[in-house]
């Protein structure tokens, strides 16, 4: 399945925070096909619960009931990214499953005698079937891959169960799957500095608990697709496999893969293949009995063994002291806080006094009756502080406007308005070489008269009165001395500023 459900540690709320499943109870199916003919043999329905909270207990009856229990198998999924939650997760889901089995026992109890009901009969028959499966288990023969996992000669011979084997029978096949086993090397060993002894301790704890319930243990990872192939084959073997007869040595959906305890990222322990002796062989000094006593203490079970003496310690507490949690590494960098909306009436009641006070202190709105006058501002002083740049920079010679004639509809047709203005040549770019002020005034008057004559002549020829009048145009006479003076001043104006300045400085 693509979604991981029920792997979270916080189960105080009805919704599991760590679950990616959007439905409380989801369903899908898988079609089982024949490898040779590719024909569909059967269809497996898969139910998923979003959490182990007690509010989900009523949904379990749709997946597990007295009718579906004989053909069912339960898978509990663990996450190798959080190995410190293994014991806690197993305890939650096994308690959840035990309550569901007890509810199945009460099905069909109305009208029965001696306390037996339809559900209880089904549960007891399945318990015998699971016990028989573990007692008759035999290792597959590597030389004969088609051989069955159950020996036909020993089919009627049931070996006694060893210590700690199937002490609690849930009447349903159970498989514990530890996903993301590639985290063993890439995350736990490199970043959290896990040693080989710690991985062995985790495996021994899981195998001891699985042995108590007759469950199988599988490690899976997407980097090793064969781990999922083995898991699928084992599930089909437990659901669809049948025992061979003496005349047939083949079994449909047989599981012929031996147990694997050594490779830490692909551990495979089928139900019935493990024992306390094999578990202790992985690492010396591990006490399986002590772990089971602490487990029974956590689960609230009463132990019937005579060896259970002395003080009992919680198995979960011992495990979490050995496997320290590192939840801070799993938290996202930024967690958005949940915003809860306030009730509308409470919000209005809380802000009622504030709104009333604000309305009373608010000034009355301005009257809109009558014309609205624009604000008056005094513009007299605007620009008074701007310095006069005309006195600091050299001025160009006086020029006439390119459009000296403008018609005004308010004036008579023969009236002309000129835009041409003359600037005094005393503010020119070149300094005045003549210190005599009377001579400067004389030159200014000559230039003014010259330009005034030009303007008068132009306006007279282009004006509207020039076309209608036949009178001759007379201009004041200019003597030769004044003309030479004008030409001299015009030559100075035609010269570049630097040349004119240097020539005057030389004089």
XYZ file of C-alpha atoms in Angstrom:
507
model
C 0.000 0.000 0.000
C 1.197 3.486 -0.810
C -0.093 5.107 2.382
C 1.289 4.501 5.863
C -1.415 4.383 8.513
C -1.297 3.990 12.244
C 2.434 4.579 12.653
C 2.080 7.643 14.850
C 2.773 7.796 18.573
C 0.212 10.395 19.590
C -3.122 8.649 19.687
C -4.941 10.880 22.160
C -7.229 12.382 19.522
C -9.654 10.547 17.235
C -7.582 11.537 14.227
C -4.058 10.199 13.990
C -1.786 13.195 13.347
C 0.925 11.103 11.697
C -1.444 9.312 9.340
C -1.539 10.115 5.653
C -4.869 8.373 5.159
C -7.771 10.742 4.559
C -10.460 8.159 5.403
C -11.211 6.575 8.753
C -11.679 3.204 7.035
C -10.529 2.814 3.453
C -10.892 -0.138 1.119
C -9.129 -1.343 -1.982
C -8.555 -4.697 -3.643
C -5.803 -6.625 -5.393
C -6.376 -9.169 -8.125
C -4.321 -12.352 -7.763
C -3.317 -13.779 -11.131
C -1.697 -17.000 -12.200
C 1.943 -16.512 -13.156
C 1.732 -18.893 -16.109
C -1.707 -18.337 -17.632
C -2.127 -14.781 -16.272
C -5.703 -15.567 -15.363
C -7.320 -13.900 -12.374
C -7.605 -16.501 -9.642
C -9.136 -14.456 -6.870
C -9.451 -10.972 -5.492
C -8.134 -9.829 -2.111
C -9.901 -6.998 -0.304
C -7.682 -4.689 1.752
C -9.037 -2.538 4.572
C -7.049 0.213 6.248
C -7.799 1.918 9.543
C -6.556 5.479 10.002
C -5.791 5.081 13.718
C -5.978 2.907 16.804
C -8.109 5.274 18.857
C -11.174 3.805 20.501
C -13.416 5.881 18.228
C -12.311 3.684 15.301
C -13.302 0.479 17.112
C -16.822 0.507 15.701
C -15.390 0.508 12.158
C -13.364 -2.650 12.669
C -16.479 -4.842 12.485
C -16.831 -3.999 8.791
C -13.459 -5.628 8.117
C -13.363 -8.299 10.839
C -16.494 -10.173 11.842
C -17.561 -13.755 12.290
C -18.019 -14.167 8.526
C -14.745 -12.599 7.317
C -12.421 -13.668 10.141
C -11.619 -17.174 8.753
C -10.319 -15.625 5.521
C -8.498 -12.651 7.058
C -4.936 -11.699 7.937
C -3.803 -8.653 9.957
C -0.714 -6.592 9.059
C 0.775 -4.135 11.579
C 3.127 -1.645 9.935
C 6.118 -0.116 11.744
C 8.470 2.611 10.530
C 12.270 2.270 10.705
C 12.564 6.061 10.614
C 11.247 5.976 14.232
C 12.444 2.714 15.793
C 11.894 4.061 19.319
C 8.119 3.764 18.722
C 8.114 0.029 17.901
C 6.982 -1.265 21.313
C 4.454 1.503 21.872
C 2.913 1.033 18.397
C 2.660 -2.728 18.792
C 0.963 -2.381 22.178
C -1.648 0.053 20.836
C -2.599 -2.024 17.821
C -2.620 -5.378 19.603
C -4.905 -3.963 22.295
C -7.104 -2.580 19.537
C -7.204 -5.994 17.850
C -7.953 -7.833 21.097
C -11.010 -5.645 21.683
C -12.188 -6.412 18.145
C -11.816 -10.170 18.684
C -13.818 -9.953 21.922
C -16.596 -8.181 20.049
C -16.645 -10.965 17.460
C -17.170 -13.520 20.238
C -20.439 -11.829 21.164
C -21.906 -12.087 17.663
C -24.910 -14.400 17.505
C -25.093 -14.802 21.276
C -28.845 -14.210 21.495
C -30.793 -17.392 22.253
C -27.680 -19.496 22.934
C -26.961 -21.603 25.965
C -23.808 -22.300 27.984
C -22.301 -18.990 26.877
C -21.460 -20.201 23.371
C -22.227 -18.052 20.367
C -21.560 -18.168 16.650
C -18.663 -15.752 16.937
C -17.055 -17.598 19.812
C -17.185 -20.895 17.938
C -15.476 -19.312 14.927
C -12.766 -17.795 17.124
C -12.013 -21.062 18.910
C -11.784 -22.979 15.642
C -9.358 -20.439 14.226
C -7.221 -20.612 17.346
C -6.812 -24.352 16.845
C -5.979 -23.792 13.183
C -3.207 -21.277 13.970
C -1.767 -23.480 16.678
C -1.782 -26.437 14.280
C -0.016 -24.329 11.603
C 2.848 -23.422 13.977
C 3.200 -26.927 15.380
C 3.473 -28.524 11.942
C 5.834 -25.934 10.440
C 9.037 -27.269 8.869
C 11.908 -25.518 7.153
C 11.656 -25.486 3.338
C 14.075 -27.616 1.365
C 16.418 -25.443 -0.682
C 17.139 -28.329 -3.083
C 13.431 -28.790 -3.885
C 11.781 -25.366 -4.313
C 8.411 -26.977 -5.088
C 8.255 -28.740 -1.747
C 5.655 -27.571 0.702
C 6.446 -25.810 3.906
C 4.491 -28.446 5.800
C 5.811 -31.983 5.853
C 3.165 -34.448 4.775
C 4.623 -37.261 6.881
C 4.425 -35.196 10.049
C 0.998 -33.771 9.256
C -0.678 -35.819 11.976
C 2.164 -35.314 14.452
C 1.869 -32.070 16.399
C 5.021 -31.038 18.193
C 4.611 -29.255 21.510
C 5.070 -25.509 21.501
C 8.276 -24.155 22.952
C 8.595 -21.585 25.741
C 7.113 -18.211 24.861
C 5.538 -19.515 21.628
C 1.901 -18.510 20.973
C 1.139 -17.756 24.594
C -1.551 -15.360 23.341
C -3.598 -16.653 20.412
C -5.541 -13.933 18.605
C -7.262 -16.441 16.269
C -6.096 -14.487 13.202
C -2.763 -14.685 11.333
C -0.591 -11.699 12.198
C 2.300 -10.174 10.213
C 4.529 -7.367 11.545
C 6.125 -5.376 8.716
C 8.982 -2.927 9.431
C 9.114 -0.588 6.451
C 11.977 1.679 5.298
C 14.691 -0.725 6.380
C 17.170 1.255 4.267
C 17.109 3.797 7.139
C 19.178 1.317 9.149
C 22.325 2.272 7.252
C 21.534 5.653 5.736
C 19.953 7.345 8.743
C 20.271 5.448 12.025
C 23.849 4.282 11.637
C 25.315 7.398 9.995
C 23.412 10.229 11.619
C 22.321 8.784 14.981
C 25.410 6.602 15.458
C 23.522 3.334 16.007
C 25.789 0.327 16.525
C 25.308 -3.275 15.480
C 24.426 -4.261 19.054
C 21.500 -1.846 19.064
C 20.070 -3.246 15.839
C 20.362 -6.759 17.279
C 18.543 -5.645 20.426
C 15.656 -4.197 18.385
C 15.373 -7.377 16.333
C 15.383 -9.586 19.432
C 12.612 -7.542 21.058
C 10.451 -7.696 17.923
C 10.979 -11.418 17.431
C 10.163 -12.180 21.077
C 6.879 -10.280 20.852
C 5.998 -11.836 17.490
C 6.719 -15.281 18.923
C 4.207 -14.633 21.722
C 1.390 -14.028 19.220
C 2.528 -16.464 16.525
C 3.226 -13.558 14.135
C 5.667 -13.315 11.245
C 8.273 -10.532 10.952
C 9.364 -8.901 7.680
C 11.704 -5.989 6.875
C 10.879 -4.167 3.626
C 12.432 -1.346 1.632
C 11.789 0.107 -1.799
C 15.495 -0.227 -2.612
C 15.132 -4.009 -2.417
C 11.995 -4.959 -4.381
C 12.440 -8.627 -3.520
C 11.474 -7.824 0.079
C 7.982 -6.890 -1.111
C 7.860 -9.935 -3.366
C 8.597 -12.190 -0.389
C 5.972 -10.427 1.732
C 3.339 -10.792 -0.971
C 4.150 -14.446 -1.440
C 3.878 -15.117 2.293
C 0.517 -13.327 2.584
C -0.882 -15.345 -0.317
C 0.501 -18.488 1.281
C -1.303 -17.816 4.569
C -4.577 -16.828 2.907
C -4.808 -19.055 -0.170
C -2.331 -21.886 0.389
C -3.554 -25.357 1.228
C -1.856 -28.354 2.691
C -0.647 -31.050 0.273
C -1.876 -34.598 0.323
C 0.353 -37.672 0.389
C -0.036 -38.065 -3.384
C 0.801 -34.449 -4.245
C 4.050 -32.830 -3.133
C 3.194 -29.435 -4.589
C 1.237 -26.700 -2.890
C -0.482 -23.723 -4.434
C 1.066 -20.489 -3.186
C 3.692 -22.333 -1.207
C 6.274 -20.290 0.696
C 9.664 -21.904 0.215
C 11.977 -19.142 1.505
C 14.091 -19.815 4.542
C 14.211 -17.485 7.502
C 16.817 -14.728 7.385
C 18.180 -13.335 10.665
C 21.590 -12.037 9.561
C 20.970 -9.359 6.942
C 19.670 -6.450 8.967
C 17.817 -4.705 6.112
C 15.949 -7.822 4.857
C 15.044 -9.797 7.973
C 12.466 -12.495 7.252
C 11.028 -14.642 10.052
C 7.990 -16.786 9.069
C 5.577 -17.816 11.791
C 6.652 -21.092 13.418
C 10.318 -20.846 12.433
C 11.582 -18.979 15.514
C 12.235 -19.879 19.133
C 13.892 -18.448 22.243
C 17.021 -20.447 21.558
C 17.427 -18.941 18.097
C 16.699 -15.442 19.415
C 19.368 -15.691 22.128
C 21.853 -16.991 19.577
C 21.784 -13.622 17.774
C 23.238 -11.860 20.814
C 24.119 -13.326 24.177
C 22.759 -11.820 27.353
C 19.241 -11.095 26.074
C 16.503 -12.340 28.448
C 13.336 -13.193 26.511
C 11.413 -14.154 29.654
C 12.094 -10.823 31.336
C 10.894 -8.956 28.264
C 7.646 -10.954 28.192
C 7.010 -10.248 31.877
C 7.359 -6.534 31.252
C 5.158 -6.837 28.173
C 2.412 -8.604 30.139
C 2.661 -5.846 32.739
C 2.099 -3.197 30.088
C -0.777 -5.115 28.499
C -2.456 -5.827 31.838
C -2.174 -9.603 31.495
C -1.756 -12.009 34.398
C 1.147 -14.352 33.907
C 0.518 -18.028 34.731
C 4.163 -19.063 34.602
C 5.785 -20.238 37.814
C 9.066 -18.619 36.778
C 7.579 -15.131 36.912
C 8.983 -14.109 40.260
C 10.569 -10.921 41.473
C 9.923 -7.330 40.522
C 8.543 -6.719 37.051
C 9.699 -3.808 34.918
C 7.762 -2.275 32.041
C 9.021 -3.560 28.691
C 8.217 -0.274 27.017
C 10.185 1.689 29.617
C 13.257 -0.547 29.269
C 13.083 -0.402 25.476
C 12.741 3.392 25.311
C 15.658 3.827 27.718
C 17.806 1.773 25.353
C 16.431 3.265 22.115
C 16.321 6.994 22.797
C 13.765 9.023 20.876
C 14.897 11.672 18.400
C 11.597 13.289 17.563
C 13.213 16.678 16.975
C 14.807 15.330 13.788
C 11.423 14.318 12.400
C 9.699 17.648 12.988
C 9.410 20.026 10.045
C 11.347 23.270 10.015
C 8.239 25.424 10.249
C 5.051 24.216 11.886
C 1.949 26.249 11.236
C -0.129 26.853 14.320
C -3.767 25.876 14.226
C -6.086 28.882 14.206
C -9.432 28.363 15.907
C -12.221 30.708 14.906
C -13.956 32.594 17.717
C -17.699 32.444 18.088
C -19.387 35.360 16.338
C -21.610 36.337 19.252
C -18.695 36.310 21.681
C -16.679 38.437 19.285
C -19.469 41.010 18.939
C -20.098 41.070 22.690
C -16.405 41.635 23.385
C -16.186 44.545 20.926
C -19.652 46.044 21.584
C -18.482 48.567 24.197
C -15.516 49.573 22.064
C -17.705 50.187 19.011
C -20.233 52.216 21.026
C -17.527 54.392 22.525
C -15.946 54.961 19.140
C -19.284 56.056 17.645
C -19.909 58.538 20.459
C -16.454 60.119 20.166
C -16.587 60.443 16.380
C -17.072 64.079 15.188
C -20.233 64.918 13.192
C -19.861 64.665 9.436
C -19.511 67.938 7.481
C -22.640 69.476 5.980
C -23.067 69.033 2.263
C -25.789 71.668 1.891
C -24.755 74.527 -0.414
C -21.707 74.925 -2.638
C -18.480 73.516 -1.349
C -15.770 76.173 -1.446
C -12.274 75.162 -2.413
C -9.578 75.806 0.176
C -7.793 79.102 -0.277
C -4.041 79.235 -0.135
C -1.700 82.187 -0.497
C 0.631 81.733 -3.436
C 2.434 85.064 -3.055
C 5.555 83.759 -1.378
C 5.977 80.646 -3.500
C 9.314 80.752 -5.281
C 10.664 83.659 -3.241
C 13.501 81.559 -1.913
C 14.595 80.275 -5.337
C 17.907 81.932 -6.263
C 18.111 84.004 -9.469
C 20.279 82.059 -11.808
C 20.095 84.649 -14.600
C 22.536 86.955 -12.843
C 25.144 84.204 -12.315
C 25.062 82.674 -15.820
C 25.957 84.460 -19.087
C 22.920 85.428 -21.134
C 22.435 84.856 -24.802
C 21.991 87.826 -27.134
C 18.481 89.173 -27.538
C 16.421 87.292 -30.039
C 12.998 87.718 -31.395
C 10.309 85.122 -30.972
C 9.781 82.771 -33.917
C 6.139 83.771 -33.853
C 6.166 87.522 -33.227
C 2.548 88.082 -34.239
C -0.397 86.821 -32.223
C -3.981 87.677 -32.937
C -6.206 88.430 -30.015
C -9.962 88.269 -30.617
C -10.509 90.951 -27.980
C -8.405 93.521 -29.868
C -9.034 95.273 -33.187
C -7.867 93.509 -36.359
C -5.139 96.042 -37.064
C -3.595 95.703 -33.624
C -0.471 93.546 -33.404
C 1.225 92.161 -30.298
C 4.901 91.299 -30.466
C 6.635 88.892 -28.163
C 10.135 89.992 -29.010
C 12.078 91.429 -26.124
C 15.559 92.820 -25.950
C 18.032 92.191 -23.167
C 20.606 94.747 -22.248
C 23.999 93.798 -23.628
C 25.631 94.723 -20.339
C 24.816 91.207 -19.014
C 26.576 89.490 -21.938
C 29.162 86.788 -21.647
C 32.108 89.064 -22.471
C 33.249 91.766 -20.004
C 32.878 95.407 -21.057
C 36.329 96.722 -22.126
C 35.183 100.311 -21.985
C 34.944 101.567 -18.422
C 33.067 104.721 -19.523
C 29.351 104.260 -18.643
C 28.163 107.002 -21.036
C 29.668 105.168 -24.012
C 27.958 101.951 -22.928
C 24.622 103.698 -22.746
C 25.170 105.117 -26.252
C 25.927 101.699 -27.667
C 22.863 100.235 -25.968
C 20.664 102.861 -27.465
C 22.081 102.230 -30.962
C 21.478 98.496 -30.681
C 18.010 99.005 -29.327
C 17.100 101.301 -32.179
C 18.551 98.864 -34.734
C 16.546 95.897 -33.529
C 13.468 97.996 -33.063
C 13.669 99.070 -36.685
C 13.999 95.461 -37.793
C 10.952 94.441 -35.803
C 8.959 97.391 -37.033
C 9.846 96.619 -40.612
C 8.925 92.921 -40.254
C 5.647 93.535 -38.540
C 4.748 96.208 -41.014
C 5.316 93.929 -44.007
C 3.625 90.851 -42.494
C 0.797 92.539 -40.628
C -2.756 92.699 -41.979
C -2.545 96.466 -42.489
C 0.398 96.126 -44.878
C -1.735 94.399 -47.511
C -4.504 96.951 -47.441
C -2.489 100.162 -47.171
C -0.584 101.686 -50.123
C 1.286 104.220 -48.107
C 5.066 104.041 -48.315
C 6.960 102.722 -45.373
C 9.450 105.092 -43.903
C 12.215 104.131 -41.561
C 14.441 106.436 -39.585
C 17.833 107.047 -41.175
C 20.938 105.488 -39.659
C 24.277 107.189 -40.192
C 27.487 105.392 -41.181
C 29.103 105.678 -37.757
C 26.179 104.001 -36.060
C 26.092 101.283 -38.750
C 29.793 100.489 -38.222
C 29.208 100.292 -34.506
C 26.338 97.898 -35.020
C 28.380 95.699 -37.375
C 31.204 95.634 -34.838
C 28.867 94.540 -32.076
C 27.326 91.886 -34.301
C 30.759 90.485 -35.151
C 31.473 90.175 -31.463
C 28.245 88.283 -30.997
C 29.052 85.909 -33.872
C 32.400 84.941 -32.339
C 32.524 81.998 -29.875
C 32.500 83.013 -26.204
C 36.075 81.847 -25.586
C 37.440 83.648 -28.663
C 35.646 86.838 -27.826
C 36.862 86.768 -24.277
C 40.476 86.098 -25.264
C 40.486 88.818 -27.934
C 39.081 91.346 -25.481
C 41.540 90.293 -22.837
C 44.382 90.891 -25.328
C 43.165 94.368 -26.030
